[in-house]
Coordinates of C-alpha atoms and ligand atoms in Angstrom, one line a residue:
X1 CA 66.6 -34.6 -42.1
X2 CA 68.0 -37.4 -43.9
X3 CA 66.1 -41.1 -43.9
X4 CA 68.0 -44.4 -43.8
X5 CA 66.3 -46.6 -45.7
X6 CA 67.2 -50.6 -46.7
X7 CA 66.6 -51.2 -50.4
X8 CA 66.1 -54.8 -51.4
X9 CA 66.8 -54.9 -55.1
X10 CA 65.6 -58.3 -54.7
X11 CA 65.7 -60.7 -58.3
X12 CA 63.9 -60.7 -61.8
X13 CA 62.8 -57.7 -62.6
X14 CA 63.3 -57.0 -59.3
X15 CA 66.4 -54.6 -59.9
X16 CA 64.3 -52.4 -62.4
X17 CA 61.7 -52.0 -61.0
X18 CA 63.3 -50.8 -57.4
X19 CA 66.0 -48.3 -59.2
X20 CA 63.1 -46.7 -61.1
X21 CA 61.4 -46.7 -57.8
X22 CA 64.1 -45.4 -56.0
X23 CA 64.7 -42.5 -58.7
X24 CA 61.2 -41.4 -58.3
X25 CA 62.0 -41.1 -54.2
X26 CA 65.2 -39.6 -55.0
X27 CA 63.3 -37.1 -57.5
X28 CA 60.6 -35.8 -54.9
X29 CA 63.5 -34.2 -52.9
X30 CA 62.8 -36.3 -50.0
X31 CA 66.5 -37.3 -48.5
X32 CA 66.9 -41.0 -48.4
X33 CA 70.5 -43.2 -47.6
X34 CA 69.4 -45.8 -49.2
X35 CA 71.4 -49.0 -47.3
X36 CA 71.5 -51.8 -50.5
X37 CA 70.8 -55.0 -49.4
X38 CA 71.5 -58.0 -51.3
X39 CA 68.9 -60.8 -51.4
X40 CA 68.1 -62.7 -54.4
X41 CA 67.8 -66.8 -55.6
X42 CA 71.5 -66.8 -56.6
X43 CA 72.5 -65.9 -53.4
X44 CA 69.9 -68.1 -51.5
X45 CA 71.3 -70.9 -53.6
X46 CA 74.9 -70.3 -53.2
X47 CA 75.3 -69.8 -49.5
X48 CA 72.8 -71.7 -48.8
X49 CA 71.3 -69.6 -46.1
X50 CA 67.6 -68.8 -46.8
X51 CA 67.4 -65.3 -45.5
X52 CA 70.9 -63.6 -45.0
X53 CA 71.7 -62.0 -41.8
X54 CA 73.2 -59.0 -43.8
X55 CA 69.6 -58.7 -44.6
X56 CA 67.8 -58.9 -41.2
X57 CA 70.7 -56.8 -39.7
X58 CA 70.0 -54.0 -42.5
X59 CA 66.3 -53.6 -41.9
X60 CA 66.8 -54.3 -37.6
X61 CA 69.1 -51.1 -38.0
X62 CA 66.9 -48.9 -40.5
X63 CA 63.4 -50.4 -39.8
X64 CA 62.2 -49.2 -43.0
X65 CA 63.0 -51.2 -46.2
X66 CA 61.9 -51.0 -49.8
X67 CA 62.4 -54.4 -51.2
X68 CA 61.9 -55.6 -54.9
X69 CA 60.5 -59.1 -55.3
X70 CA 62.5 -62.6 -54.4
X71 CA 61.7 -65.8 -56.1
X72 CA 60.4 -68.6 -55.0
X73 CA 61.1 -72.1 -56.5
X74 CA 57.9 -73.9 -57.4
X75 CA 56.9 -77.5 -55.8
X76 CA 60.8 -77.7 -54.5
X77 CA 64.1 -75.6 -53.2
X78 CA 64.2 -73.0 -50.7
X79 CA 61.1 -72.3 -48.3
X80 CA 59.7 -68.3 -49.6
X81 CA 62.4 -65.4 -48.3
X82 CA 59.2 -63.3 -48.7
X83 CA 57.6 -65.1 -46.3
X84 CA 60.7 -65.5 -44.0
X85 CA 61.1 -61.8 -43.8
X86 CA 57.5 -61.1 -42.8
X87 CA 57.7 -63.7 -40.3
X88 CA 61.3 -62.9 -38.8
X89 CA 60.5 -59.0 -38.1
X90 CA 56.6 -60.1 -37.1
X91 CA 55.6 -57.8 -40.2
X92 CA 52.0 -59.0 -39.5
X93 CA 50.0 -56.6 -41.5
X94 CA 50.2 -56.6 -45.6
X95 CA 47.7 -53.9 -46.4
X96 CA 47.4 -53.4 -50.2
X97 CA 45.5 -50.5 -51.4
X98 CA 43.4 -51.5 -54.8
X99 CA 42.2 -48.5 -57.0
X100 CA 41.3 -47.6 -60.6
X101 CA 44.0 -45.6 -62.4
X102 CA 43.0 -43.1 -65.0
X103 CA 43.4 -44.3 -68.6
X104 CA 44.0 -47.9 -67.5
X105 CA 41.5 -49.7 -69.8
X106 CA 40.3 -52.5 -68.0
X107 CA 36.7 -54.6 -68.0
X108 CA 35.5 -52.6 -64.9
X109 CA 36.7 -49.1 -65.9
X110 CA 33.4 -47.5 -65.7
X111 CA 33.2 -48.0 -61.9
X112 CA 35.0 -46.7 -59.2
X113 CA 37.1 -49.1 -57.7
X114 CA 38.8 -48.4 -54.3
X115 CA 39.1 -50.9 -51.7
X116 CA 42.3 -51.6 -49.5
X117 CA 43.1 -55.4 -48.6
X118 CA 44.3 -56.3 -44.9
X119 CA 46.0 -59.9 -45.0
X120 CA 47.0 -61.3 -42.1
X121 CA 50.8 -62.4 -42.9
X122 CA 52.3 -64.7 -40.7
X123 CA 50.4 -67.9 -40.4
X124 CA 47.9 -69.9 -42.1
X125 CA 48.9 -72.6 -44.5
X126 CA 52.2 -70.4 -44.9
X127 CA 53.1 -72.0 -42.1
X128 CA 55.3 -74.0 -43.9
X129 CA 54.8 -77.0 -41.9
X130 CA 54.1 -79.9 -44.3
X131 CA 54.4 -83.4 -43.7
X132 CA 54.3 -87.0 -45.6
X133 CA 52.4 -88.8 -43.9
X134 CA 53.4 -92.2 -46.3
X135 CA 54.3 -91.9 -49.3
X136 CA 51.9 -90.0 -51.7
X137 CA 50.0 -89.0 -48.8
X138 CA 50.8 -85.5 -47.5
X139 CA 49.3 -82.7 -45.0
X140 CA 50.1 -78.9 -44.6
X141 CA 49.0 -77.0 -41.4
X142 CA 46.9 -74.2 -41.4
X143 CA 47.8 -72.5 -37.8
X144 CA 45.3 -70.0 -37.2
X145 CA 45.7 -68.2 -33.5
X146 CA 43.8 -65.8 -31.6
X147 CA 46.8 -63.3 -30.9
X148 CA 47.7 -63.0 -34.9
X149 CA 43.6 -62.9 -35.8
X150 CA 42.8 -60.0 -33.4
X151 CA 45.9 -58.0 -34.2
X152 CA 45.3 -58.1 -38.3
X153 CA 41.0 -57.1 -36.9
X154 CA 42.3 -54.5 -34.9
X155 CA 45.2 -53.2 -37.7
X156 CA 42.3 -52.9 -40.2
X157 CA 39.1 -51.7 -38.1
X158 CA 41.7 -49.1 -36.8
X159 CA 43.0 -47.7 -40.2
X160 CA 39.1 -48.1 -41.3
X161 CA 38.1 -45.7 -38.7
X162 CA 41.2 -43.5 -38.9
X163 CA 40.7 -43.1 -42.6
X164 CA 37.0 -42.4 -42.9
X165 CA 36.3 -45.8 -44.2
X166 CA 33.0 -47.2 -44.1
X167 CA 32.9 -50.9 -44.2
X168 CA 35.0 -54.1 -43.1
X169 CA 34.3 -57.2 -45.2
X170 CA 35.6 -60.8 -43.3
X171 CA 36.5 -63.3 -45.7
X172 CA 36.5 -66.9 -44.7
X173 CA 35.6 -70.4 -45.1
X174 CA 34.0 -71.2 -41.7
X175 CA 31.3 -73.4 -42.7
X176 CA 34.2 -75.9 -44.0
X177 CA 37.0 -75.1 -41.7
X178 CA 35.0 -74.5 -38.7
X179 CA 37.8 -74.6 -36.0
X180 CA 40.6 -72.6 -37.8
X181 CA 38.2 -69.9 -39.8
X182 CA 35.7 -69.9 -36.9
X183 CA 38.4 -68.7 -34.6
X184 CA 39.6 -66.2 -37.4
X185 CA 35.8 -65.1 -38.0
X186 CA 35.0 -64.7 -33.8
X187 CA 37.7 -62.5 -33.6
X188 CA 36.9 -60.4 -36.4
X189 CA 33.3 -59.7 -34.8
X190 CA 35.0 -59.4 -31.4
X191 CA 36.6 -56.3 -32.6
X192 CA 33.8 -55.0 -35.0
X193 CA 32.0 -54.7 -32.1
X194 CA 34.9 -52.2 -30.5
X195 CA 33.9 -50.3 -33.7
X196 CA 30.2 -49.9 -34.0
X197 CA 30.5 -46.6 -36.4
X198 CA 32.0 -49.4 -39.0
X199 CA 29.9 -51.6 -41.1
X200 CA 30.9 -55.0 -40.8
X201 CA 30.1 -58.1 -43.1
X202 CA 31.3 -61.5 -44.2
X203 CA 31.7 -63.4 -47.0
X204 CA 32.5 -67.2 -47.6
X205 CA 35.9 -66.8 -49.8
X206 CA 34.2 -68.4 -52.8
X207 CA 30.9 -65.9 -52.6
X208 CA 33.6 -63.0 -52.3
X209 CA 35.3 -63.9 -55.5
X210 CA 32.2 -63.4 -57.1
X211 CA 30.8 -60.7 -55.5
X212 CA 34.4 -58.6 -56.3
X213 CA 33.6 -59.5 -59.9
X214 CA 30.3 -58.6 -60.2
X215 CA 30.7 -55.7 -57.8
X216 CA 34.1 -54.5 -57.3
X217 CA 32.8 -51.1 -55.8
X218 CA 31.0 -52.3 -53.0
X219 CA 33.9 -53.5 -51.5
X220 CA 35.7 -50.7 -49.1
X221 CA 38.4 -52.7 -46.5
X222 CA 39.1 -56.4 -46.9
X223 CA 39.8 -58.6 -43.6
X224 CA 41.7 -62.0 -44.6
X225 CA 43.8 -65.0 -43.5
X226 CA 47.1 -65.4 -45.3
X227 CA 46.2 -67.6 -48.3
X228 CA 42.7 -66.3 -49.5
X229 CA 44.6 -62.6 -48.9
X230 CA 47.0 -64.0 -51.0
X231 CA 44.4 -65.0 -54.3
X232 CA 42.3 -62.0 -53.4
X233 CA 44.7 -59.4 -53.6
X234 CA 45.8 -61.0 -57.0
X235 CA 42.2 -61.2 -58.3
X236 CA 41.7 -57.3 -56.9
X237 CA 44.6 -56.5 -59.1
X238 CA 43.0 -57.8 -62.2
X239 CA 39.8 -55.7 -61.7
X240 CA 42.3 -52.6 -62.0
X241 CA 44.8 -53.4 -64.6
X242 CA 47.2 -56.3 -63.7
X243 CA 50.0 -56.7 -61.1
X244 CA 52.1 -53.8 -62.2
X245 CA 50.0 -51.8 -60.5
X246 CA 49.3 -52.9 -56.9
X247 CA 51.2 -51.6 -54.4
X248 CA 51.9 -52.8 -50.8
X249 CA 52.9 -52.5 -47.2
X250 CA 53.9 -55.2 -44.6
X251 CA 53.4 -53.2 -41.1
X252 CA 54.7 -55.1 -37.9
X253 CA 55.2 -53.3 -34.5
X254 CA 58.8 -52.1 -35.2
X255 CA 59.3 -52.6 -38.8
X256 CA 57.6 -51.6 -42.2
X257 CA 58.5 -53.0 -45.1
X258 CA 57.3 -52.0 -48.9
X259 CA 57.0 -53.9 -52.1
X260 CA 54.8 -54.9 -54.8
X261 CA 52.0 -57.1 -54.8
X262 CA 53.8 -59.1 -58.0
X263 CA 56.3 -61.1 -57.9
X264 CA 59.5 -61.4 -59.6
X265 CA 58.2 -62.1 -63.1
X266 CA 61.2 -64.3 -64.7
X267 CA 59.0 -64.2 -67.9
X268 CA 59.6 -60.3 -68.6
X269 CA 63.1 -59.9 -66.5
X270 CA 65.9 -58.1 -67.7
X271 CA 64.0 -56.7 -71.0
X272 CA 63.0 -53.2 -69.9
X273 CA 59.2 -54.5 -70.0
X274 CA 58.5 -54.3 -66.3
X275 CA 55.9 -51.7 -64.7
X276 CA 57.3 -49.9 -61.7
X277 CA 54.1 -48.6 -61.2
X278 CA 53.2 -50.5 -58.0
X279 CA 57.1 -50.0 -56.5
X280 CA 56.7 -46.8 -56.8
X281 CA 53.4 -46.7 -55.2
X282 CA 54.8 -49.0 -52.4
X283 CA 57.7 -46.3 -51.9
X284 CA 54.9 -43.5 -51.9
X285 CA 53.5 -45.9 -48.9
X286 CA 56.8 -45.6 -47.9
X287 CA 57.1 -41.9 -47.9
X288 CA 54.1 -41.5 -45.7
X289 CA 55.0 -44.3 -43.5
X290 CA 58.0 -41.6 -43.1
X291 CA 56.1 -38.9 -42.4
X292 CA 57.1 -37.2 -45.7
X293 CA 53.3 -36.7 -46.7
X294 CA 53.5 -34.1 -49.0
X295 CA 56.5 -36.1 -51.3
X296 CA 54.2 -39.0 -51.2
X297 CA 51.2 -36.7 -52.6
X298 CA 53.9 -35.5 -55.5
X299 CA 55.0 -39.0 -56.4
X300 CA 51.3 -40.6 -56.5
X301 CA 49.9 -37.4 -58.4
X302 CA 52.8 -37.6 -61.2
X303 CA 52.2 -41.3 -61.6
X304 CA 48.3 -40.5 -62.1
X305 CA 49.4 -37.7 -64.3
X306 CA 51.4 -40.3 -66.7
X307 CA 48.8 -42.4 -66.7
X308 CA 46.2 -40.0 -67.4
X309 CA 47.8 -38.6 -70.4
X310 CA 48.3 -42.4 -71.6
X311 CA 51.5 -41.3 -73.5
X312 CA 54.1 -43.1 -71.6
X313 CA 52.8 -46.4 -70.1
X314 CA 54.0 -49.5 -69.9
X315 CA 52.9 -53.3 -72.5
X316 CA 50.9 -54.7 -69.3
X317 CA 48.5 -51.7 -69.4
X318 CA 48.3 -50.9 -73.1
X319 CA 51.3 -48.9 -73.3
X320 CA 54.5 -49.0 -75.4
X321 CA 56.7 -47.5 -73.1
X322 CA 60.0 -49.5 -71.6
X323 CA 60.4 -49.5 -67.6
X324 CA 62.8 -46.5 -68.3
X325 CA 60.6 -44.1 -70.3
X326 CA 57.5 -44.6 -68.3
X327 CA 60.1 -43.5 -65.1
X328 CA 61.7 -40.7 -67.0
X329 CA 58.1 -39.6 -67.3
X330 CA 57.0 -39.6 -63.6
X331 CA 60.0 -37.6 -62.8
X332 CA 59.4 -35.0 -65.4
X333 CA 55.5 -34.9 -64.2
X334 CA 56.8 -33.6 -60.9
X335 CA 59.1 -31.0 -62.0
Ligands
ATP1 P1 54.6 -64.7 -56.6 O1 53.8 -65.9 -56.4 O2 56.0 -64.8 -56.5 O3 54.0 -63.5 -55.9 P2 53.0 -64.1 -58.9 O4 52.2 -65.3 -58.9 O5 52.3 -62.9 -58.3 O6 54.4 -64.3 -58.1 P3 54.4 -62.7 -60.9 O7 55.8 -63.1 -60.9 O8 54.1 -61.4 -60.2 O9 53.5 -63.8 -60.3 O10 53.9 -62.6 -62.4 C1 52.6 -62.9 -62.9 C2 52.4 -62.4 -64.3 O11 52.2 -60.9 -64.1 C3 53.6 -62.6 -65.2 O12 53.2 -63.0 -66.4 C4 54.2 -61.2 -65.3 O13 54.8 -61.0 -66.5 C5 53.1 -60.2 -64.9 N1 53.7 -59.1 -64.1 C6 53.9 -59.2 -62.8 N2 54.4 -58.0 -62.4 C7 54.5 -57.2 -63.5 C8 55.0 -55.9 -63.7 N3 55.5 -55.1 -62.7 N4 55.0 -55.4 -64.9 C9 54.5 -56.1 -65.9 N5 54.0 -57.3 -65.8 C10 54.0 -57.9 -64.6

């Protein structure tokens, strides 16, 4: 059986890093239509419409999508696409896996470090709703609700206990924002206790910073808001060797779609310097996501071959290789 799929190329190094991505699919023998969607600044820019409906359209017709990173203007422009998207199919779950590679020399590499992040991704401060008040006086809105709070608790306790996981760790910042993270925090516990076989914690957002520094393998499954899932996820990827390794998922009820924690990268785009790594481990996602479990198995055990050998990987993780070499090098692992 053949899977339609909607591949984003998306922009910067977007574009290399999903064709290397969609090779490696293409190369587990898995049989993927790929349905190309375009979605990328210049195109936000020149028709002016912040998420296509060619886009929307695509992924309501496929429901799965692979989609390389968009940019998003600093301080000005157009409002996040990223964000648009998650919020438009009510992708509410971005659930980022975080684990040491072999041969990825990194400050922590002498522990084991394997946690998986749950962000809650469709409110918060990316709300969007800010507001001048007077001039040089502004406020943003952090909407925090009880319906999006209890469906990220229950997304993560459930894959927790479906996956043999131990431990949920809350993060917020309830003693400061009482209302918004309290309500975040009581319905964390009010599913925890739906899950007694799980051992549940919380952390203030700044103590958790620390503690995933000092002790990155504690940490099993991550429950945040938006924003600090946001940082987190970033400073997770930096115990493990950088962006170009993080993969990730964003689950809704009818839709699923993958792509990398990083983002579009203008400052290595277009010079074969990119990591696919964590596209193709978001299309690996993908594959089990599509039932294809023993593809994904093949593609994530080639890219931990590549890396294990430490012949073929890319400047961001001590490599030489270009974003073409280290691919050619995954597919030859699973032949
Ligand atoms: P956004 O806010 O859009 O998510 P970001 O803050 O995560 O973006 P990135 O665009 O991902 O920022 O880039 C941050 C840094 O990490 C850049 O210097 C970039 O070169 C590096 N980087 C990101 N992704 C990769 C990758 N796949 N391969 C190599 N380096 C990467």
């Amino acid at each position: 059986m053949s899977h339609l799929v909607t591949l984003i190329p998306g922009d910067g190094i977007g574009p290399e890093v999903s064709s290397a991505a969609r090779r490696a699919v293409d190369a587990t023998g898995v049989k993927i239509e790929w349905e190309i969607s375009e979605l990328n600044a210049d195109l936000i820019f020149k028709t002016g419409e912040s998420l296509p409906q060619s886009v929307v359209d695509s992924l309501e017709r496929t429901r799965v999508g692979l989609k390389g990173p968009v940019t998003t203007p600093i301080g000005g422009g157009f409002s996040s696409v990223n964000v648009a998207l998650r919020k438009k199919l009510d992708l509410y779950a971005n659930v980022r896996p975080v684990h040491s590679l072999p041969g990825v020399a990194t400050r922590f590499q002498d522990l084991k470090i394997d946690m998986v992040i749950f962000r809650e991704n469709t409110e918060d401060l990316y709300s969007g709703l800010e507001h001048e008040v007077v001039k040089d006086v502004v406020t943003a809105l952090k909407v925090i609700t009880r319906t999006a709070s209890i469906r990220i608790a229950e997304y993560a306790f459930q894959f927790a206990a479906s996956t043999g996981r131990k431990k949920v760790t809350a993060i917020h910042k309830a003693n400061i924002m009482k209302l918004s993270d309290g309500l975040f925090l009581r319905c964390c516990r009010e599913v925890a206790a739906r899950f007694p076989a799980i051992q549940y914690n919380e952390l203030i957002v700044d103590n958790a910073a620390m503690q995933l520094v000092v002790r990155p393998e504690t940490f099993d499954v991550l429950l945040l808001p938006n924003l600090y899932g946001d940082i987190v996820s970033d400073l997770a990827a930096g115990l493990v060797g950088g962006l170009g390794i993080v993969p990730g998922a964003n689950m809704g009820d009818y839709h699923a779609v993958f792509e990398a924690v990083h983002g579009s990268a203008p400052d290595i785009a277009g010079k074969g310097l990119a990591n696919p790594t964590a596209m193709m481990m978001s299309a690996a996602l993908m594959l089990i996501h599509l039932k294809e479990h023993a593809a994904a198995a093949r593609l994530q055990a080639a890219i931990e071959r590549v890396y294990a050998e430490n012949k073929h990987v890319t400047g961001d993780v001590g490599g030489k290789a270009s974003t073409s070499q280290f691919t050619e090098a995954v597919i030859a692992a699973m032949a």
